[in-house]
Each structure stands twice: as structure tokens, then as C-alpha cells.
Amino acid sequence: MRHMPIKLRGLTKTLLLFSLFASLAGCGGAEATASGSAPTPVSGHEVSETVSESAPSESAGEIDIADIPEYSGSPYVEVSGNVPSFTDADLSSPAETYTPLDSLGRCGSAMAIVSLETMPTEERGSIGMVKPSGWHTVRYDDLIADRYLYNRCHLIGYQLTGENANERNLITGTRHLNVEGMLPFENEVADYVESTGNRVLYRVTPVFAGDELVARGVQMEAQSVEDGGAGVSFNVFCHNVQPGIEIDYGTGESRRSQTAVDAGGSDSDVHSEGTAYILNIDSGKFHLPDCPSVGKMADHNKRDIACAYDEMIANGYSPCGNCRPMIGAVHERERSRPETD
């Protein structure tokens, strides 16, 4: 089912504003749910210090972390029925807006009208000099495929606007957030723009709890413009988590889960009783041994696990949607309904 299109009043007048795409800008967030102050525009890809009077209005659909279900295996959950909360005013905003860092050094909302013109034409540059709020360089070689817990996560992905070391567009995010949560939605937008030449309203808002330095996740909204959302339309919250790792969101410190399955450890590190599973340490999903997906895994991502289904879920891992390990779990405990993918 397609979502309600944006109501475009004065469309002809609005479209004239896109001749000004060389002038780019940044968008604000709400206190206690999303960090940030008044939006500041950017010129090209350089951050300006001048506040834009034409900055997008605050999203009516910004969320509070208290309203988001706890992580239960899926990298994201739908928000507000998966319907984005853009307004007519957002369509007449600058092509890019990035909220100034708040007093704790945290990012706020970032918004773009993604088009072929905003997409990068040069090779991606270095971003290693940026240290987002809550940043720590920490490795878990046996639990994470590329070892490092944190990525410098672009709010608006590089492939959409070509932003490199823009501190207002980079947060401390787990590899799971970056790859499993955000990337599929970024790819959806990029693929649509490249295949149609149309534009997409796109907003990403980091969601913090109180004064915590690491976001609990990000709200991602998108809606295609020319077709009123028929091509792209979503409103989701992606969890900033990493299976098997406990994160102190106040500081960014981390540790293995108390009962974490040590994917690279000895038998003493996992439960000796339970069901046999195959764990993909790259995706964080676990499979039954005869699942067809197991044969497609790279050997370095594959781990044999003997563990109770409930404990796998408690450790932050998610069941494969094809082989449905939940079916085997009925031998561990009774269930009245099947697991939801």
C-alpha cells in the first residue's frame, strides 16, 4: 500500500526554488529526543555560520526514545505507520541542511532534497579526523566481521550528498546500525534517484536519551517528490546496537554482553545445552544447520553454536527468516504463536 502523497501547494512557485540548488543548508532537532539548535545552511559542501531563514520546519513526527520498542533482533522498526512527516515547507528548503552541534557536541537532524545534482562526482575522502560525540576506537575481533564496534556513520549517506568530514553529519554508530540498519534505506533512495532522475525528500534524525553522548538510534524518513511518494516512502527507526555487545550510551564505553555468545571462543564460552545453530557473525543472524543460506556464507563469518533459542535472542542475535529457527525452538519451550520476522 502506498502512503499519502505530500500536499504540494503552489507547486510551480516551489519548483522555481530548485534553480538555487547551489545553495545548500542544515536542519534542527527537538530537545530530549534529537540533539541540535537552529539549522545552518551550507554553501557547496562547506559549513556556513549564517542561520538560514528558509530552513525546513521541525518535523511534526520526531520521536522520543521512550516510544520506541526495545531492540529484539530486527535492525529497524516502523514509525507512525511508516508514513513520513514532511510538510510543504520542506520542499522549498535548501538542497541540504545540517544542524549545528549542541553543547554536548552531538549532531541534530540532517535533511536533503536528494537529486542527481546532490550526488557525489568525486572519490570519497577521509573522515578519520572527525571524532563524533561518544567516540571510542574499540575492537571485538571474534564478534564483528570487520572487528571495530563503531563506525563514523553518515546521517545522510555519502552516496546521496557527497559529504565527507562534515562533523554535523557524522555520529558514533555501530557497524550493525550502519550496514544492517541504515544502508538498505540509503540504497533504496539512491537507486530510485539514479533510475528515474526524480528527487527524494530525505531526513535523518539521531535520537538521544537525555544527555547521553551516543544516539540510541536514528529516525530515517524519505518520500519521492515528483510521484508523491509512489516510488519511495518510509519512516523508520534504526537501532544503534551491536549483537553480543553492551553499550553505555552515556559515554560510548562498551563490553561483551554478560551472557554473550563468544563466536570465536571455546565451547566454555557458549551454552553446552541447547539447539545447534549456525551463526553469521557478519549479519548477526542465526540459522538451522541445514538452512540453504548457510552454504552462501563466507567461512570466516560462520560459527557453530549450541545454545537455547531464547538466549540467542537475549544476546541480540536475530533468527533467519528462511529456515525459521523458531520452529526448532518449540522443543525448548512451548510457544503459542510463530516468531515474527
Short mmCIF file of C-alpha atoms in Angstrom, two decimals:
data_model
loop_
_atom_site.label_atom_id
_atom_site.label_comp_id
_atom_site.label_asym_id
_atom_site.label_seq_id
_atom_site.Cartn_x
_atom_site.Cartn_y
_atom_site.Cartn_z
CA MET A 1 0.00 0.00 0.00
CA ARG A 2 1.36 3.42 -0.98
CA HIS A 3 1.35 6.26 1.51
CA MET A 4 -0.47 9.58 1.17
CA PRO A 5 1.41 11.96 -1.14
CA ILE A 6 2.78 15.28 0.04
CA LYS A 7 0.29 18.09 -0.48
CA LEU A 8 2.13 20.48 -2.77
CA ARG A 9 0.54 23.94 -2.70
CA GLY A 10 1.88 26.39 -5.22
CA LEU A 11 3.95 23.70 -6.93
CA THR A 12 5.02 25.91 -9.82
CA LYS A 13 6.36 28.56 -7.48
CA THR A 14 8.09 25.91 -5.35
CA LEU A 15 9.84 24.27 -8.26
CA LEU A 16 11.45 27.58 -9.22
CA LEU A 17 13.42 27.41 -6.00
CA PHE A 18 15.40 24.46 -7.26
CA SER A 19 17.39 26.76 -9.53
CA LEU A 20 19.09 27.70 -6.26
CA PHE A 21 20.46 24.16 -5.63
CA ALA A 22 23.97 25.60 -5.46
CA SER A 23 22.98 26.97 -2.07
CA LEU A 24 22.86 24.12 0.46
CA ALA A 25 21.82 24.06 4.15
CA GLY A 26 21.15 22.26 7.68
CA CYS A 27 18.00 21.32 9.84
CA GLY A 28 17.12 21.30 13.57
CA GLY A 29 16.03 18.69 16.10
CA ALA A 30 13.93 18.59 19.23
CA GLU A 31 15.25 18.76 22.78
CA ALA A 32 15.38 15.44 24.70
CA THR A 33 14.63 13.41 21.58
CA ALA A 34 17.00 14.76 18.95
CA SER A 35 20.02 16.96 19.54
CA GLY A 36 20.52 20.30 17.84
CA SER A 37 19.79 24.01 17.64
CA ALA A 38 18.76 26.33 14.82
CA PRO A 39 19.61 24.99 11.36
CA THR A 40 22.58 26.40 9.49
CA PRO A 41 22.93 26.32 5.69
CA VAL A 42 25.99 25.15 3.82
CA SER A 43 27.40 26.53 0.61
CA GLY A 44 28.55 23.73 -1.64
CA HIS A 45 29.85 21.26 0.95
CA GLU A 46 31.33 23.88 3.28
CA VAL A 47 29.51 24.60 6.53
CA SER A 48 28.38 28.21 6.81
CA GLU A 49 27.92 30.11 10.06
CA THR A 50 24.88 32.04 8.79
CA VAL A 51 21.46 30.86 10.00
CA SER A 52 19.05 30.28 7.10
CA GLU A 53 15.66 31.90 7.42
CA SER A 54 14.32 29.40 4.87
CA ALA A 55 15.45 26.34 6.84
CA PRO A 56 12.95 23.46 6.99
CA SER A 57 10.39 23.49 9.76
CA GLU A 58 10.83 21.00 12.59
CA SER A 59 9.37 17.59 11.90
CA ALA A 60 5.98 17.03 13.46
CA GLY A 61 6.86 13.36 13.58
CA GLU A 62 10.04 13.47 15.66
CA ILE A 63 10.09 10.68 18.18
CA ASP A 64 11.00 10.10 21.81
CA ILE A 65 13.16 7.08 22.56
CA ALA A 66 10.65 6.07 25.25
CA ASP A 67 8.12 5.42 22.48
CA ILE A 68 10.39 3.03 20.57
CA PRO A 69 10.21 -0.72 21.28
CA GLU A 70 13.42 -2.24 22.61
CA TYR A 71 15.68 -3.98 20.12
CA SER A 72 14.53 -7.56 19.60
CA GLY A 73 16.53 -8.71 16.59
CA SER A 74 15.31 -6.53 13.74
CA PRO A 75 17.66 -3.63 12.89
CA TYR A 76 14.73 -1.25 12.47
CA VAL A 77 11.08 -0.64 13.37
CA GLU A 78 8.47 1.38 11.51
CA VAL A 79 7.41 4.74 12.95
CA SER A 80 3.97 6.37 12.56
CA GLY A 81 2.74 3.62 10.30
CA ASN A 82 5.82 4.01 8.09
CA VAL A 83 4.46 7.37 6.86
CA PRO A 84 6.99 10.26 6.76
CA SER A 85 6.04 13.62 8.26
CA PHE A 86 7.28 16.10 5.65
CA THR A 87 5.45 19.38 5.04
CA ASP A 88 5.05 21.69 2.05
CA ALA A 89 7.70 23.95 3.60
CA ASP A 90 10.28 21.16 3.49
CA LEU A 91 10.05 21.05 -0.30
CA SER A 92 11.13 24.70 -0.54
CA SER A 93 14.11 24.18 1.80
CA PRO A 94 17.73 24.35 0.61
CA ALA A 95 19.04 21.19 -1.00
CA GLU A 96 20.98 20.19 2.14
CA THR A 97 20.71 21.26 5.77
CA TYR A 98 22.81 20.15 8.76
CA THR A 99 22.04 21.18 12.34
CA PRO A 100 24.91 22.75 14.34
CA LEU A 101 26.32 20.56 17.13
CA ASP A 102 24.70 21.11 20.51
CA SER A 103 26.53 21.96 23.74
CA LEU A 104 27.48 18.28 24.17
CA GLY A 105 28.92 18.09 20.67
CA ARG A 106 26.02 16.00 19.35
CA CYS A 107 24.55 16.08 15.89
CA GLY A 108 20.95 17.05 15.19
CA SER A 109 18.74 16.45 12.19
CA ALA A 110 20.11 16.46 8.67
CA MET A 111 17.85 16.91 5.66
CA ALA A 112 18.33 16.89 1.91
CA ILE A 113 16.33 17.06 -1.27
CA VAL A 114 18.31 14.28 -2.89
CA SER A 115 18.74 14.55 -6.65
CA LEU A 116 21.26 13.70 -9.32
CA GLU A 117 22.77 17.13 -8.65
CA THR A 118 23.48 16.40 -4.97
CA MET A 119 25.15 13.05 -5.59
CA PRO A 120 28.97 12.88 -5.48
CA THR A 121 31.11 13.11 -8.59
CA GLU A 122 34.45 12.54 -6.83
CA GLU A 123 36.04 9.72 -4.86
CA ARG A 124 35.12 9.59 -1.19
CA GLY A 125 37.58 11.44 1.05
CA SER A 126 38.91 10.78 4.54
CA ILE A 127 36.69 11.26 7.59
CA GLY A 128 39.04 9.83 10.23
CA MET A 129 39.80 13.22 11.71
CA VAL A 130 36.21 13.60 12.95
CA LYS A 131 35.52 12.32 16.48
CA PRO A 132 31.73 12.29 16.99
CA SER A 133 30.27 12.52 20.49
CA GLY A 134 30.84 9.30 22.44
CA TRP A 135 33.52 8.05 20.02
CA HIS A 136 35.80 5.18 21.07
CA THR A 137 38.09 3.08 18.92
CA VAL A 138 37.39 -0.43 20.19
CA ARG A 139 37.63 -3.88 18.60
CA TYR A 140 35.81 -7.18 19.09
CA ASP A 141 37.63 -9.35 16.58
CA ASP A 142 35.60 -12.51 17.22
CA LEU A 143 32.17 -10.87 17.32
CA ILE A 144 32.29 -8.31 14.49
CA ALA A 145 33.26 -9.11 10.92
CA ASP A 146 35.43 -6.02 10.40
CA ARG A 147 36.49 -6.02 14.08
CA TYR A 148 35.60 -2.44 15.03
CA LEU A 149 32.47 -1.73 17.05
CA TYR A 150 31.94 1.85 15.93
CA ASN A 151 31.74 3.49 12.53
CA ARG A 152 31.58 7.20 11.78
CA CYS A 153 28.02 6.93 10.49
CA HIS A 154 26.85 9.50 7.96
CA LEU A 155 23.37 10.73 8.79
CA ILE A 156 22.88 11.45 5.09
CA GLY A 157 24.94 8.83 3.29
CA TYR A 158 27.89 9.88 1.15
CA GLN A 159 26.28 8.36 -1.94
CA LEU A 160 23.37 10.80 -1.61
CA THR A 161 25.06 14.17 -0.99
CA GLY A 162 28.82 13.62 -1.20
CA GLU A 163 29.52 14.85 2.32
CA ASN A 164 32.89 13.74 3.70
CA ALA A 165 34.29 15.08 7.00
CA ASN A 166 31.25 17.18 7.94
CA GLU A 167 31.06 16.88 11.74
CA ARG A 168 27.38 17.83 11.60
CA ASN A 169 26.66 14.75 9.52
CA LEU A 170 28.65 12.06 11.39
CA ILE A 171 27.60 10.20 14.54
CA THR A 172 29.06 7.34 16.56
CA GLY A 173 27.19 4.33 15.25
CA THR A 174 27.71 0.59 15.41
CA ARG A 175 28.56 -1.45 12.36
CA HIS A 176 25.15 -3.10 12.76
CA LEU A 177 23.41 0.29 12.58
CA ASN A 178 25.47 1.41 9.61
CA VAL A 179 25.30 -1.74 7.48
CA GLU A 180 22.18 -3.63 8.57
CA GLY A 181 20.04 -0.66 9.60
CA MET A 182 20.74 2.44 7.51
CA LEU A 183 22.41 1.24 4.33
CA PRO A 184 19.42 -0.59 2.79
CA PHE A 185 17.30 2.57 3.05
CA GLU A 186 20.09 4.75 1.66
CA ASN A 187 20.45 2.34 -1.25
CA GLU A 188 16.71 2.45 -1.91
CA VAL A 189 16.83 6.24 -2.24
CA ALA A 190 19.98 6.24 -4.38
CA ASP A 191 18.65 3.55 -6.71
CA TYR A 192 15.38 5.43 -7.19
CA VAL A 193 17.04 8.77 -7.95
CA GLU A 194 19.53 7.22 -10.35
CA SER A 195 16.88 5.22 -12.21
CA THR A 196 14.25 7.98 -12.51
CA GLY A 197 16.10 11.28 -12.24
CA ASN A 198 13.46 12.34 -9.71
CA ARG A 199 14.05 13.90 -6.31
CA VAL A 200 13.54 12.50 -2.80
CA LEU A 201 12.92 14.43 0.41
CA TYR A 202 15.19 12.75 2.95
CA ARG A 203 15.70 13.41 6.65
CA VAL A 204 17.72 11.55 9.29
CA THR A 205 17.45 12.47 12.97
CA PRO A 206 19.69 10.97 15.68
CA VAL A 207 17.67 10.13 18.79
CA PHE A 208 19.38 10.58 22.15
CA ALA A 209 18.16 9.83 25.67
CA GLY A 210 18.78 12.78 27.98
CA ASP A 211 22.42 13.88 27.95
CA GLU A 212 23.79 10.63 26.55
CA LEU A 213 26.60 11.06 24.04
CA VAL A 214 25.76 8.10 21.81
CA ALA A 215 22.43 8.03 19.99
CA ARG A 216 20.07 5.17 20.75
CA GLY A 217 19.32 5.12 17.04
CA VAL A 218 18.27 7.25 14.11
CA GLN A 219 14.91 8.11 12.60
CA MET A 220 15.01 7.90 8.80
CA GLU A 221 12.31 9.46 6.64
CA ALA A 222 12.04 9.65 2.85
CA GLN A 223 9.43 10.50 0.24
CA SER A 224 9.82 10.83 -3.51
CA VAL A 225 8.70 14.23 -4.79
CA GLU A 226 7.51 14.01 -8.38
CA ASP A 227 5.28 10.98 -7.81
CA GLY A 228 4.06 11.96 -4.34
CA GLY A 229 5.72 9.05 -2.57
CA ALA A 230 4.74 6.30 -5.02
CA GLY A 231 8.39 5.46 -5.67
CA VAL A 232 9.91 5.90 -2.20
CA SER A 233 8.16 6.40 1.13
CA PHE A 234 9.29 5.30 4.58
CA ASN A 235 9.59 6.39 8.22
CA VAL A 236 11.69 4.05 10.36
CA PHE A 237 13.83 3.97 13.49
CA CYS A 238 17.13 2.08 13.20
CA HIS A 239 18.59 0.78 16.46
CA ASN A 240 22.18 1.71 17.32
CA VAL A 241 23.10 -1.71 18.71
CA GLN A 242 25.62 -4.48 18.08
CA PRO A 243 24.68 -8.12 18.78
CA GLY A 244 26.71 -9.53 21.66
CA ILE A 245 27.87 -6.11 22.89
CA GLU A 246 26.51 -3.93 25.70
CA ILE A 247 26.91 -0.19 25.10
CA ASP A 248 26.94 2.57 27.70
CA TYR A 249 25.16 5.23 25.66
CA GLY A 250 26.10 7.89 28.18
CA THR A 251 29.82 7.59 27.45
CA GLY A 252 30.27 5.26 24.49
CA GLU A 253 32.09 2.65 26.61
CA SER A 254 31.25 -0.96 25.75
CA ARG A 255 31.72 -4.55 26.89
CA ARG A 256 30.67 -8.03 25.91
CA SER A 257 27.17 -8.98 26.96
CA GLN A 258 27.25 -10.84 30.25
CA THR A 259 25.80 -13.92 28.58
CA ALA A 260 27.13 -13.15 25.08
CA VAL A 261 27.82 -15.98 22.70
CA ASP A 262 31.52 -15.67 22.01
CA ALA A 263 31.52 -16.50 18.32
CA GLY A 264 35.25 -17.04 18.23
CA GLY A 265 35.76 -18.61 21.63
CA SER A 266 35.87 -22.08 23.11
CA ASP A 267 32.94 -24.32 23.99
CA SER A 268 33.04 -22.94 27.51
CA ASP A 269 32.00 -19.56 26.13
CA VAL A 270 28.65 -20.85 24.86
CA HIS A 271 25.90 -22.91 26.40
CA SER A 272 26.70 -26.60 26.33
CA GLU A 273 22.98 -27.45 26.14
CA GLY A 274 20.52 -26.22 23.56
CA THR A 275 19.91 -26.31 19.85
CA ALA A 276 22.64 -26.41 17.22
CA TYR A 277 22.72 -23.23 15.16
CA ILE A 278 25.00 -21.66 12.58
CA LEU A 279 25.75 -18.02 13.43
CA ASN A 280 26.66 -15.47 10.76
CA ILE A 281 28.82 -13.01 12.71
CA ASP A 282 28.61 -10.50 9.86
CA SER A 283 24.82 -10.17 9.78
CA GLY A 284 24.11 -11.20 13.38
CA LYS A 285 21.58 -13.81 12.19
CA PHE A 286 21.48 -17.46 13.27
CA HIS A 287 20.34 -20.38 11.13
CA LEU A 288 19.48 -24.04 11.38
CA PRO A 289 22.40 -26.17 10.14
CA ASP A 290 20.52 -27.30 7.01
CA CYS A 291 19.42 -23.77 6.01
CA PRO A 292 20.27 -23.01 2.34
CA SER A 293 21.69 -19.65 3.45
CA VAL A 294 24.47 -21.40 5.35
CA GLY A 295 26.04 -22.56 2.10
CA LYS A 296 26.23 -18.96 0.91
CA MET A 297 28.13 -17.70 3.97
CA ALA A 298 31.81 -16.89 3.82
CA ASP A 299 33.71 -19.33 6.03
CA HIS A 300 35.23 -16.54 8.12
CA ASN A 301 31.71 -15.35 9.06
CA LYS A 302 30.42 -18.81 10.03
CA ARG A 303 30.34 -20.11 13.63
CA ASP A 304 28.83 -23.32 15.07
CA ILE A 305 26.76 -22.58 18.17
CA ALA A 306 24.92 -24.78 20.69
CA CYS A 307 22.51 -22.55 22.56
CA ALA A 308 18.91 -22.07 23.60
CA TYR A 309 16.79 -20.03 21.20
CA ASP A 310 15.74 -17.57 23.90
CA GLU A 311 19.34 -16.94 24.85
CA MET A 312 20.30 -16.22 21.25
CA ILE A 313 17.56 -13.59 21.14
CA ALA A 314 18.60 -12.20 24.53
CA ASN A 315 22.16 -11.85 23.25
CA GLY A 316 20.95 -9.64 20.42
CA TYR A 317 21.04 -12.14 17.55
CA SER A 318 18.11 -12.48 15.14
CA PRO A 319 16.64 -15.63 13.57
CA CYS A 320 16.87 -16.33 9.85
CA GLY A 321 13.60 -15.62 8.07
CA ASN A 322 14.06 -18.54 5.68
CA CYS A 323 14.76 -21.56 7.90
CA ARG A 324 12.89 -20.02 10.87
CA PRO A 325 14.86 -21.41 13.85
CA MET A 326 11.82 -20.68 15.96
CA ILE A 327 10.29 -23.93 14.68
CA GLY A 328 13.07 -25.87 16.37
CA ALA A 329 12.68 -23.81 19.50
CA VAL A 330 9.33 -25.39 20.31
CA HIS A 331 11.35 -28.30 21.66
CA GLU A 332 12.95 -25.93 24.16
CA ARG A 333 9.73 -24.29 25.34
CA GLU A 334 6.13 -24.02 24.24
CA ARG A 335 5.06 -21.08 22.14
CA SER A 336 1.55 -20.04 21.25
CA ARG A 337 2.48 -18.16 18.08
CA PRO A 338 5.30 -18.16 15.49
CA GLU A 339 8.19 -15.73 15.66
CA THR A 340 7.69 -12.55 13.62
CA ASP A 341 10.40 -11.85 11.04
#
